[in-house]
PDB file of N, CA and C in Angstrom:
ATOM      1  N   ALA A   1       0.840  -1.186   0.000  1.00  0.00           N
ATOM      2  CA  ALA A   1       0.000   0.000   0.000  1.00  0.00           C
ATOM      3  C   ALA A   1       0.881   1.244   0.000  1.00  0.00           C
ATOM      4  N   VAL A   2       0.459   2.224  -0.715  1.00  0.00           N
ATOM      5  CA  VAL A   2       1.110   3.538  -0.688  1.00  0.00           C
ATOM      6  C   VAL A   2       0.476   4.301   0.470  1.00  0.00           C
ATOM      7  N   VAL A   3       1.290   4.943   1.296  1.00  0.00           N
ATOM      8  CA  VAL A   3       0.723   5.556   2.501  1.00  0.00           C
ATOM      9  C   VAL A   3       0.909   7.057   2.552  1.00  0.00           C
ATOM     10  N   SER A   4      -0.002   7.705   3.252  1.00  0.00           N
ATOM     11  CA  SER A   4       0.080   9.129   3.523  1.00  0.00           C
ATOM     12  C   SER A   4       0.232   9.302   5.023  1.00  0.00           C
ATOM     13  N   THR A   5       1.421   9.038   5.511  1.00  0.00           N
ATOM     14  CA  THR A   5       1.658   9.067   6.951  1.00  0.00           C
ATOM     15  C   THR A   5       1.626  10.477   7.510  1.00  0.00           C
ATOM     16  N   GLN A   6       2.004  11.453   6.709  1.00  0.00           N
ATOM     17  CA  GLN A   6       2.084  12.819   7.193  1.00  0.00           C
ATOM     18  C   GLN A   6       0.723  13.333   7.643  1.00  0.00           C
ATOM     19  N   SER A   7      -0.307  13.164   6.835  1.00  0.00           N
ATOM     20  CA  SER A   7      -1.624  13.669   7.208  1.00  0.00           C
ATOM     21  C   SER A   7      -2.199  12.896   8.393  1.00  0.00           C
ATOM     22  N   THR A   8      -1.984  11.591   8.439  1.00  0.00           N
ATOM     23  CA  THR A   8      -2.468  10.795   9.564  1.00  0.00           C
ATOM     24  C   THR A   8      -1.748  11.194  10.841  1.00  0.00           C
ATOM     25  N   GLY A   9      -0.445  11.369  10.760  1.00  0.00           N
ATOM     26  CA  GLY A   9       0.322  11.794  11.927  1.00  0.00           C
ATOM     27  C   GLY A   9      -0.133  13.135  12.453  1.00  0.00           C
ATOM     28  N   LYS A  10      -0.476  14.054  11.553  1.00  0.00           N
ATOM     29  CA  LYS A  10      -0.943  15.367  11.971  1.00  0.00           C
ATOM     30  C   LYS A  10      -2.275  15.261  12.698  1.00  0.00           C
ATOM     31  N   VAL A  11      -3.168  14.456  12.183  1.00  0.00           N
ATOM     32  CA  VAL A  11      -4.468  14.282  12.838  1.00  0.00           C
ATOM     33  C   VAL A  11      -4.290  13.706  14.241  1.00  0.00           C
ATOM     34  N   ILE A  12      -3.475  12.685  14.377  1.00  0.00           N
ATOM     35  CA  ILE A  12      -3.258  12.066  15.689  1.00  0.00           C
ATOM     36  C   ILE A  12      -2.582  13.051  16.636  1.00  0.00           C
ATOM     37  N   THR A  13      -1.595  13.798  16.145  1.00  0.00           N
ATOM     38  CA  THR A  13      -0.932  14.812  16.965  1.00  0.00           C
ATOM     39  C   THR A  13      -1.923  15.885  17.408  1.00  0.00           C
ATOM     40  N   ASP A  14      -2.776  16.339  16.508  1.00  0.00           N
ATOM     41  CA  ASP A  14      -3.791  17.343  16.863  1.00  0.00           C
ATOM     42  C   ASP A  14      -4.713  16.827  17.958  1.00  0.00           C
ATOM     43  N   ILE A  15      -5.126  15.577  17.861  1.00  0.00           N
ATOM     44  CA  ILE A  15      -6.002  14.983  18.876  1.00  0.00           C
ATOM     45  C   ILE A  15      -5.306  14.954  20.231  1.00  0.00           C
ATOM     46  N   ILE A  16      -4.048  14.549  20.247  1.00  0.00           N
ATOM     47  CA  ILE A  16      -3.283  14.503  21.501  1.00  0.00           C
ATOM     48  C   ILE A  16      -3.139  15.901  22.089  1.00  0.00           C
ATOM     49  N   GLU A  17      -2.815  16.865  21.240  1.00  0.00           N
ATOM     50  CA  GLU A  17      -2.596  18.231  21.719  1.00  0.00           C
ATOM     51  C   GLU A  17      -3.881  18.889  22.204  1.00  0.00           C
ATOM     52  N   GLN A  18      -5.033  18.372  21.796  1.00  0.00           N
ATOM     53  CA  GLN A  18      -6.305  18.875  22.305  1.00  0.00           C
ATOM     54  C   GLN A  18      -6.673  18.233  23.638  1.00  0.00           C
ATOM     55  N   GLY A  19      -5.816  17.334  24.118  1.00  0.00           N
ATOM     56  CA  GLY A  19      -5.997  16.765  25.445  1.00  0.00           C
ATOM     57  C   GLY A  19      -6.657  15.404  25.501  1.00  0.00           C
ATOM     58  N   MET A  20      -6.938  14.796  24.375  1.00  0.00           N
ATOM     59  CA  MET A  20      -7.552  13.472  24.405  1.00  0.00           C
ATOM     60  C   MET A  20      -6.535  12.449  24.884  1.00  0.00           C
ATOM     61  N   ASP A  21      -6.948  11.626  25.810  1.00  0.00           N
ATOM     62  CA  ASP A  21      -6.074  10.586  26.347  1.00  0.00           C
ATOM     63  C   ASP A  21      -6.165   9.358  25.450  1.00  0.00           C
ATOM     64  N   LEU A  22      -5.093   9.047  24.764  1.00  0.00           N
ATOM     65  CA  LEU A  22      -5.079   7.880  23.894  1.00  0.00           C
ATOM     66  C   LEU A  22      -3.694   7.280  23.841  1.00  0.00           C
ATOM     67  N   GLN A  23      -3.653   6.028  23.393  1.00  0.00           N
ATOM     68  CA  GLN A  23      -2.392   5.342  23.157  1.00  0.00           C
ATOM     69  C   GLN A  23      -2.333   4.993  21.677  1.00  0.00           C
ATOM     70  N   VAL A  24      -1.143   5.059  21.114  1.00  0.00           N
ATOM     71  CA  VAL A  24      -0.950   4.825  19.684  1.00  0.00           C
ATOM     72  C   VAL A  24      -0.040   3.617  19.495  1.00  0.00           C
ATOM     73  N   SER A  25      -0.427   2.758  18.565  1.00  0.00           N
ATOM     74  CA  SER A  25       0.401   1.624  18.176  1.00  0.00           C
ATOM     75  C   SER A  25       0.592   1.660  16.674  1.00  0.00           C
ATOM     76  N   VAL A  26       1.820   1.482  16.238  1.00  0.00           N
ATOM     77  CA  VAL A  26       2.140   1.375  14.823  1.00  0.00           C
ATOM     78  C   VAL A  26       2.711  -0.021  14.641  1.00  0.00           C
ATOM     79  N   LEU A  27       1.950  -0.869  13.970  1.00  0.00           N
ATOM     80  CA  LEU A  27       2.343  -2.265  13.842  1.00  0.00           C
ATOM     81  C   LEU A  27       2.865  -2.551  12.449  1.00  0.00           C
ATOM     82  N   GLY A  28       3.821  -3.463  12.362  1.00  0.00           N
ATOM     83  CA  GLY A  28       4.354  -3.868  11.063  1.00  0.00           C
ATOM     84  C   GLY A  28       5.862  -3.811  11.044  1.00  0.00           C
ATOM     85  N   GLN A  29       6.405  -4.156   9.893  1.00  0.00           N
ATOM     86  CA  GLN A  29       7.851  -4.219   9.761  1.00  0.00           C
ATOM     87  C   GLN A  29       8.470  -2.826   9.785  1.00  0.00           C
ATOM     88  N   ASP A  30       9.727  -2.786  10.157  1.00  0.00           N
ATOM     89  CA  ASP A  30      10.490  -1.539  10.135  1.00  0.00           C
ATOM     90  C   ASP A  30      11.161  -1.389   8.777  1.00  0.00           C
ATOM     91  N   PHE A  31      11.255  -0.161   8.310  1.00  0.00           N
ATOM     92  CA  PHE A  31      11.897   0.128   7.036  1.00  0.00           C
ATOM     93  C   PHE A  31      13.106   1.023   7.267  1.00  0.00           C
ATOM     94  N   GLN A  32      14.072   0.988   6.346  1.00  0.00           N
ATOM     95  CA  GLN A  32      15.231   1.862   6.451  1.00  0.00           C
ATOM     96  C   GLN A  32      14.840   3.314   6.225  1.00  0.00           C
ATOM     97  N   ASP A  33      13.990   3.552   5.241  1.00  0.00           N
ATOM     98  CA  ASP A  33      13.528   4.909   4.948  1.00  0.00           C
ATOM     99  C   ASP A  33      12.237   5.164   5.711  1.00  0.00           C
ATOM    100  N   VAL A  34      12.346   5.857   6.817  1.00  0.00           N
ATOM    101  CA  VAL A  34      11.192   6.160   7.663  1.00  0.00           C
ATOM    102  C   VAL A  34      10.795   7.613   7.434  1.00  0.00           C
ATOM    103  N   PRO A  35       9.512   7.864   7.190  1.00  0.00           N
ATOM    104  CA  PRO A  35       9.088   9.254   7.023  1.00  0.00           C
ATOM    105  C   PRO A  35       9.443  10.081   8.258  1.00  0.00           C
ATOM    106  N   PRO A  36       9.951  11.297   8.070  1.00  0.00           N
ATOM    107  CA  PRO A  36      10.341  12.140   9.209  1.00  0.00           C
ATOM    108  C   PRO A  36       9.226  12.320  10.237  1.00  0.00           C
ATOM    109  N   CYS A  37       7.972  12.346   9.787  1.00  0.00           N
ATOM    110  CA  CYS A  37       6.869  12.540  10.732  1.00  0.00           C
ATOM    111  C   CYS A  37       6.776  11.386  11.736  1.00  0.00           C
ATOM    112  N   PHE A  38       7.217  10.187  11.351  1.00  0.00           N
ATOM    113  CA  PHE A  38       7.213   9.064  12.295  1.00  0.00           C
ATOM    114  C   PHE A  38       8.205   9.321  13.426  1.00  0.00           C
ATOM    115  N   ASN A  39       9.426   9.701  13.055  1.00  0.00           N
ATOM    116  CA  ASN A  39      10.438   9.970  14.075  1.00  0.00           C
ATOM    117  C   ASN A  39      10.042  11.156  14.951  1.00  0.00           C
ATOM    118  N   ASP A  40       9.471  12.188  14.339  1.00  0.00           N
ATOM    119  CA  ASP A  40       8.998  13.349  15.100  1.00  0.00           C
ATOM    120  C   ASP A  40       7.944  12.924  16.115  1.00  0.00           C
ATOM    121  N   PHE A  41       7.004  12.108  15.672  1.00  0.00           N
ATOM    122  CA  PHE A  41       5.943  11.647  16.567  1.00  0.00           C
ATOM    123  C   PHE A  41       6.523  10.849  17.728  1.00  0.00           C
ATOM    124  N   LYS A  42       7.437   9.923  17.413  1.00  0.00           N
ATOM    125  CA  LYS A  42       8.053   9.104  18.464  1.00  0.00           C
ATOM    126  C   LYS A  42       8.789   9.970  19.478  1.00  0.00           C
ATOM    127  N   ASP A  43       9.473  11.002  19.016  1.00  0.00           N
ATOM    128  CA  ASP A  43      10.217  11.891  19.918  1.00  0.00           C
ATOM    129  C   ASP A  43       9.289  12.721  20.795  1.00  0.00           C
ATOM    130  N   LYS A  44       8.224  13.254  20.212  1.00  0.00           N
ATOM    131  CA  LYS A  44       7.341  14.180  20.940  1.00  0.00           C
ATOM    132  C   LYS A  44       6.304  13.481  21.805  1.00  0.00           C
ATOM    133  N   HIS A  45       5.918  12.280  21.420  1.00  0.00           N
ATOM    134  CA  HIS A  45       4.792  11.622  22.103  1.00  0.00           C
ATOM    135  C   HIS A  45       5.124  10.204  22.549  1.00  0.00           C
ATOM    136  N   SER A  46       6.345   9.978  22.980  1.00  0.00           N
ATOM    137  CA  SER A  46       6.744   8.624  23.383  1.00  0.00           C
ATOM    138  C   SER A  46       5.877   8.082  24.520  1.00  0.00           C
ATOM    139  N   ASP A  47       5.342   8.974  25.355  1.00  0.00           N
ATOM    140  CA  ASP A  47       4.481   8.545  26.453  1.00  0.00           C
ATOM    141  C   ASP A  47       3.123   8.033  25.977  1.00  0.00           C
ATOM    142  N   LYS A  48       2.787   8.272  24.721  1.00  0.00           N
ATOM    143  CA  LYS A  48       1.506   7.836  24.154  1.00  0.00           C
ATOM    144  C   LYS A  48       1.639   6.560  23.330  1.00  0.00           C
ATOM    145  N   ILE A  49       2.862   6.046  23.182  1.00  0.00           N
ATOM    146  CA  ILE A  49       3.095   4.879  22.326  1.00  0.00           C
ATOM    147  C   ILE A  49       2.964   3.596  23.140  1.00  0.00           C
ATOM    148  N   LYS A  50       2.050   2.752  22.699  1.00  0.00           N
ATOM    149  CA  LYS A  50       1.837   1.449  23.337  1.00  0.00           C
ATOM    150  C   LYS A  50       2.719   0.387  22.689  1.00  0.00           C
ATOM    151  N   GLN A  51       2.789   0.392  21.363  1.00  0.00           N
ATOM    152  CA  GLN A  51       3.605  -0.569  20.610  1.00  0.00           C
ATOM    153  C   GLN A  51       4.076   0.094  19.332  1.00  0.00           C
ATOM    154  N   TRP A  52       5.329  -0.153  18.971  1.00  0.00           N
ATOM    155  CA  TRP A  52       5.884   0.407  17.737  1.00  0.00           C
ATOM    156  C   TRP A  52       6.667  -0.670  17.030  1.00  0.00           C
ATOM    157  N   GLY A  53       6.203  -1.063  15.843  1.00  0.00           N
ATOM    158  CA  GLY A  53       6.948  -2.030  15.041  1.00  0.00           C
ATOM    159  C   GLY A  53       6.334  -3.419  15.052  1.00  0.00           C
ATOM    160  N   ARG A  54       7.118  -4.321  14.570  1.00  0.00           N
ATOM    161  CA  ARG A  54       6.692  -5.708  14.375  1.00  0.00           C
ATOM    162  C   ARG A  54       6.603  -6.439  15.717  1.00  0.00           C
ATOM    163  N   LEU A  55       5.606  -7.300  15.844  1.00  0.00           N
ATOM    164  CA  LEU A  55       5.499  -8.173  17.006  1.00  0.00           C
ATOM    165  C   LEU A  55       6.186  -9.496  16.694  1.00  0.00           C
ATOM    166  N   ASP A  56       6.461 -10.278  17.724  1.00  0.00           N
ATOM    167  CA  ASP A  56       7.259 -11.497  17.554  1.00  0.00           C
ATOM    168  C   ASP A  56       6.612 -12.568  16.681  1.00  0.00           C
ATOM    169  N   SER A  57       5.292 -12.651  16.710  1.00  0.00           N
ATOM    170  CA  SER A  57       4.635 -13.710  15.944  1.00  0.00           C
ATOM    171  C   SER A  57       3.287 -13.232  15.433  1.00  0.00           C
ATOM    172  N   ARG A  58       2.738 -13.973  14.513  1.00  0.00           N
ATOM    173  CA  ARG A  58       1.404 -13.656  13.995  1.00  0.00           C
ATOM    174  C   ARG A  58       0.370 -13.759  15.118  1.00  0.00           C
ATOM    175  N   GLU A  59       0.531 -14.752  15.971  1.00  0.00           N
ATOM    176  CA  GLU A  59      -0.381 -14.915  17.108  1.00  0.00           C
ATOM    177  C   GLU A  59      -0.338 -13.684  18.021  1.00  0.00           C
ATOM    178  N   ASP A  60       0.863 -13.183  18.301  1.00  0.00           N
ATOM    179  CA  ASP A  60       0.998 -11.967  19.111  1.00  0.00           C
ATOM    180  C   ASP A  60       0.298 -10.788  18.430  1.00  0.00           C
ATOM    181  N   TYR A  61       0.464 -10.692  17.120  1.00  0.00           N
ATOM    182  CA  TYR A  61      -0.163  -9.624  16.345  1.00  0.00           C
ATOM    183  C   TYR A  61      -1.686  -9.686  16.451  1.00  0.00           C
ATOM    184  N   LEU A  62      -2.252 -10.862  16.210  1.00  0.00           N
ATOM    185  CA  LEU A  62      -3.708 -11.011  16.258  1.00  0.00           C
ATOM    186  C   LEU A  62      -4.252 -10.768  17.667  1.00  0.00           C
ATOM    187  N   ASN A  63      -3.535 -11.218  18.681  1.00  0.00           N
ATOM    188  CA  ASN A  63      -3.948 -10.958  20.063  1.00  0.00           C
ATOM    189  C   ASN A  63      -3.857  -9.474  20.393  1.00  0.00           C
ATOM    190  N   PHE A  64      -2.814  -8.823  19.904  1.00  0.00           N
ATOM    191  CA  PHE A  64      -2.638  -7.388  20.176  1.00  0.00           C
ATOM    192  C   PHE A  64      -3.768  -6.577  19.553  1.00  0.00           C
ATOM    193  N   LEU A  65      -4.211  -6.961  18.366  1.00  0.00           N
ATOM    194  CA  LEU A  65      -5.307  -6.251  17.707  1.00  0.00           C
ATOM    195  C   LEU A  65      -6.549  -6.205  18.595  1.00  0.00           C
ATOM    196  N   GLN A  66      -6.749  -7.228  19.399  1.00  0.00           N
ATOM    197  CA  GLN A  66      -7.925  -7.286  20.266  1.00  0.00           C
ATOM    198  C   GLN A  66      -7.866  -6.267  21.404  1.00  0.00           C
ATOM    199  N   THR A  67      -6.718  -5.642  21.609  1.00  0.00           N
ATOM    200  CA  THR A  67      -6.604  -4.625  22.665  1.00  0.00           C
ATOM    201  C   THR A  67      -6.919  -3.232  22.131  1.00  0.00           C
ATOM    202  N   GLY A  68      -7.115  -3.116  20.820  1.00  0.00           N
ATOM    203  CA  GLY A  68      -7.351  -1.813  20.205  1.00  0.00           C
ATOM    204  C   GLY A  68      -8.818  -1.427  20.182  1.00  0.00           C
ATOM    205  N   THR A  69      -9.046  -0.161  19.901  1.00  0.00           N
ATOM    206  CA  THR A  69     -10.402   0.373  19.779  1.00  0.00           C
ATOM    207  C   THR A  69     -10.668   0.839  18.353  1.00  0.00           C
ATOM    208  N   VAL A  70      -9.697   1.539  17.770  1.00  0.00           N
ATOM    209  CA  VAL A  70      -9.831   2.103  16.431  1.00  0.00           C
ATOM    210  C   VAL A  70      -8.613   1.697  15.611  1.00  0.00           C
ATOM    211  N   VAL A  71      -8.826   1.359  14.356  1.00  0.00           N
ATOM    212  CA  VAL A  71      -7.720   1.108  13.433  1.00  0.00           C
ATOM    213  C   VAL A  71      -7.785   2.179  12.354  1.00  0.00           C
ATOM    214  N   VAL A  72      -6.639   2.806  12.095  1.00  0.00           N
ATOM    215  CA  VAL A  72      -6.559   3.900  11.132  1.00  0.00           C
ATOM    216  C   VAL A  72      -5.689   3.459   9.964  1.00  0.00           C
ATOM    217  N   SER A  73      -6.193   3.635   8.769  1.00  0.00           N
ATOM    218  CA  SER A  73      -5.392   3.340   7.582  1.00  0.00           C
ATOM    219  C   SER A  73      -4.736   4.616   7.092  1.00  0.00           C
ATOM    220  N   THR A  74      -3.442   4.522   6.774  1.00  0.00           N
ATOM    221  CA  THR A  74      -2.720   5.645   6.176  1.00  0.00           C
ATOM    222  C   THR A  74      -2.546   5.448   4.677  1.00  0.00           C
ATOM    223  N   ALA A  75      -3.225   4.452   4.123  1.00  0.00           N
ATOM    224  CA  ALA A  75      -3.022   4.101   2.719  1.00  0.00           C
ATOM    225  C   ALA A  75      -3.654   5.108   1.765  1.00  0.00           C
ATOM    226  N   LEU A  76      -2.942   5.367   0.682  1.00  0.00           N
ATOM    227  CA  LEU A  76      -3.516   6.114  -0.428  1.00  0.00           C
ATOM    228  C   LEU A  76      -4.227   5.145  -1.371  1.00  0.00           C
ATOM    229  N   HIS A  77      -3.747   3.895  -1.393  1.00  0.00           N
ATOM    230  CA  HIS A  77      -4.331   2.857  -2.238  1.00  0.00           C
ATOM    231  C   HIS A  77      -3.990   1.506  -1.617  1.00  0.00           C
ATOM    232  N   GLU A  78      -4.951   0.606  -1.574  1.00  0.00           N
ATOM    233  CA  GLU A  78      -4.713  -0.764  -1.131  1.00  0.00           C
ATOM    234  C   GLU A  78      -5.417  -1.695  -2.093  1.00  0.00           C
ATOM    235  N   PHE A  79      -4.801  -2.825  -2.365  1.00  0.00           N
ATOM    236  CA  PHE A  79      -5.422  -3.790  -3.251  1.00  0.00           C
ATOM    237  C   PHE A  79      -6.512  -4.572  -2.539  1.00  0.00           C
ATOM    238  N   PHE A  80      -6.302  -4.890  -1.259  1.00  0.00           N
ATOM    239  CA  PHE A  80      -7.309  -5.656  -0.539  1.00  0.00           C
ATOM    240  C   PHE A  80      -7.540  -5.120   0.876  1.00  0.00           C
ATOM    241  N   GLY A  81      -6.526  -4.650   1.556  1.00  0.00           N
ATOM    242  CA  GLY A  81      -6.701  -4.093   2.896  1.00  0.00           C
ATOM    243  C   GLY A  81      -6.784  -5.138   3.991  1.00  0.00           C
ATOM    244  N   VAL A  82      -5.938  -6.147   3.924  1.00  0.00           N
ATOM    245  CA  VAL A  82      -5.987  -7.252   4.879  1.00  0.00           C
ATOM    246  C   VAL A  82      -5.828  -6.768   6.318  1.00  0.00           C
ATOM    247  N   SER A  83      -4.892  -5.867   6.566  1.00  0.00           N
ATOM    248  CA  SER A  83      -4.664  -5.424   7.947  1.00  0.00           C
ATOM    249  C   SER A  83      -5.894  -4.727   8.524  1.00  0.00           C
ATOM    250  N   MET A  84      -6.602  -3.959   7.700  1.00  0.00           N
ATOM    251  CA  MET A  84      -7.835  -3.311   8.156  1.00  0.00           C
ATOM    252  C   MET A  84      -8.904  -4.353   8.474  1.00  0.00           C
ATOM    253  N   LEU A  85      -9.007  -5.380   7.636  1.00  0.00           N
ATOM    254  CA  LEU A  85      -9.982  -6.436   7.878  1.00  0.00           C
ATOM    255  C   LEU A  85      -9.634  -7.228   9.133  1.00  0.00           C
ATOM    256  N   GLU A  86      -8.353  -7.509   9.342  1.00  0.00           N
ATOM    257  CA  GLU A  86      -7.936  -8.239  10.538  1.00  0.00           C
ATOM    258  C   GLU A  86      -8.274  -7.451  11.803  1.00  0.00           C
ATOM    259  N   ALA A  87      -7.976  -6.156  11.790  1.00  0.00           N
ATOM    260  CA  ALA A  87      -8.250  -5.329  12.961  1.00  0.00           C
ATOM    261  C   ALA A  87      -9.749  -5.195  13.205  1.00  0.00           C
ATOM    262  N   THR A  88     -10.517  -5.048  12.137  1.00  0.00           N
ATOM    263  CA  THR A  88     -11.973  -4.949  12.273  1.00  0.00           C
ATOM    264  C   THR A  88     -12.539  -6.256  12.830  1.00  0.00           C
ATOM    265  N   ALA A  89     -12.036  -7.384  12.352  1.00  0.00           N
ATOM    266  CA  ALA A  89     -12.479  -8.688  12.862  1.00  0.00           C
ATOM    267  C   ALA A  89     -12.131  -8.856  14.340  1.00  0.00           C
ATOM    268  N   ALA A  90     -11.069  -8.165  14.779  1.00  0.00           N
ATOM    269  CA  ALA A  90     -10.653  -8.235  16.188  1.00  0.00           C
ATOM    270  C   ALA A  90     -11.444  -7.263  17.063  1.00  0.00           C
ATOM    271  N   GLY A  91     -12.334  -6.476  16.446  1.00  0.00           N
ATOM    272  CA  GLY A  91     -13.193  -5.587  17.225  1.00  0.00           C
ATOM    273  C   GLY A  91     -12.857  -4.115  17.138  1.00  0.00           C
ATOM    274  N   CYS A  92     -11.893  -3.749  16.318  1.00  0.00           N
ATOM    275  CA  CYS A  92     -11.523  -2.326  16.166  1.00  0.00           C
ATOM    276  C   CYS A  92     -12.475  -1.641  15.188  1.00  0.00           C
ATOM    277  N   TYR A  93     -12.763  -0.382  15.448  1.00  0.00           N
ATOM    278  CA  TYR A  93     -13.573   0.424  14.530  1.00  0.00           C
ATOM    279  C   TYR A  93     -12.669   0.951  13.423  1.00  0.00           C
ATOM    280  N   PRO A  94     -12.991   0.659  12.154  1.00  0.00           N
ATOM    281  CA  PRO A  94     -12.123   1.117  11.061  1.00  0.00           C
ATOM    282  C   PRO A  94     -12.325   2.598  10.731  1.00  0.00           C
ATOM    283  N   LEU A  95     -11.231   3.299  10.600  1.00  0.00           N
ATOM    284  CA  LEU A  95     -11.249   4.709  10.218  1.00  0.00           C
ATOM    285  C   LEU A  95     -10.307   4.868   9.030  1.00  0.00           C
ATOM    286  N   CYS A  96     -10.898   5.131   7.858  1.00  0.00           N
ATOM    287  CA  CYS A  96     -10.081   5.247   6.657  1.00  0.00           C
ATOM    288  C   CYS A  96     -10.736   6.247   5.707  1.00  0.00           C
ATOM    289  N   PRO A  97      -9.951   6.758   4.776  1.00  0.00           N
ATOM    290  CA  PRO A  97     -10.488   7.719   3.824  1.00  0.00           C
ATOM    291  C   PRO A  97     -11.494   7.075   2.873  1.00  0.00           C
ATOM    292  N   ASN A  98     -12.400   7.882   2.350  1.00  0.00           N
ATOM    293  CA  ASN A  98     -13.414   7.381   1.417  1.00  0.00           C
ATOM    294  C   ASN A  98     -12.798   6.722   0.189  1.00  0.00           C
ATOM    295  N   ARG A  99     -11.607   7.137  -0.203  1.00  0.00           N
ATOM    296  CA  ARG A  99     -11.004   6.582  -1.422  1.00  0.00           C
ATOM    297  C   ARG A  99     -10.711   5.090  -1.300  1.00  0.00           C
ATOM    298  N   LEU A 100     -10.679   4.586  -0.071  1.00  0.00           N
ATOM    299  CA  LEU A 100     -10.443   3.146   0.094  1.00  0.00           C
ATOM    300  C   LEU A 100     -11.753   2.407   0.109  1.00  0.00           C
TER     301      LEU A 100
END
């Protein structure tokens, strides 16, 4: 999927700065080229991060999804959206742009 992390990061940062108490998890593999907004977010809001990066196993991943409330897609385009479907099946409310 092609992602728009900058706009999603801004929305989450705005919500935090308005005083909403939330925890953020970014799940998945780590890449060498990380968008600057990811590093900025980690530096400024480390106290709000519950999980960052890949989990040890698929079972851990699926169990972790059950601890969430909302799943946010940063994709500009997805062919199928498996991660959104997995999170929704685990009970998370999907939040994604109309284009998906």
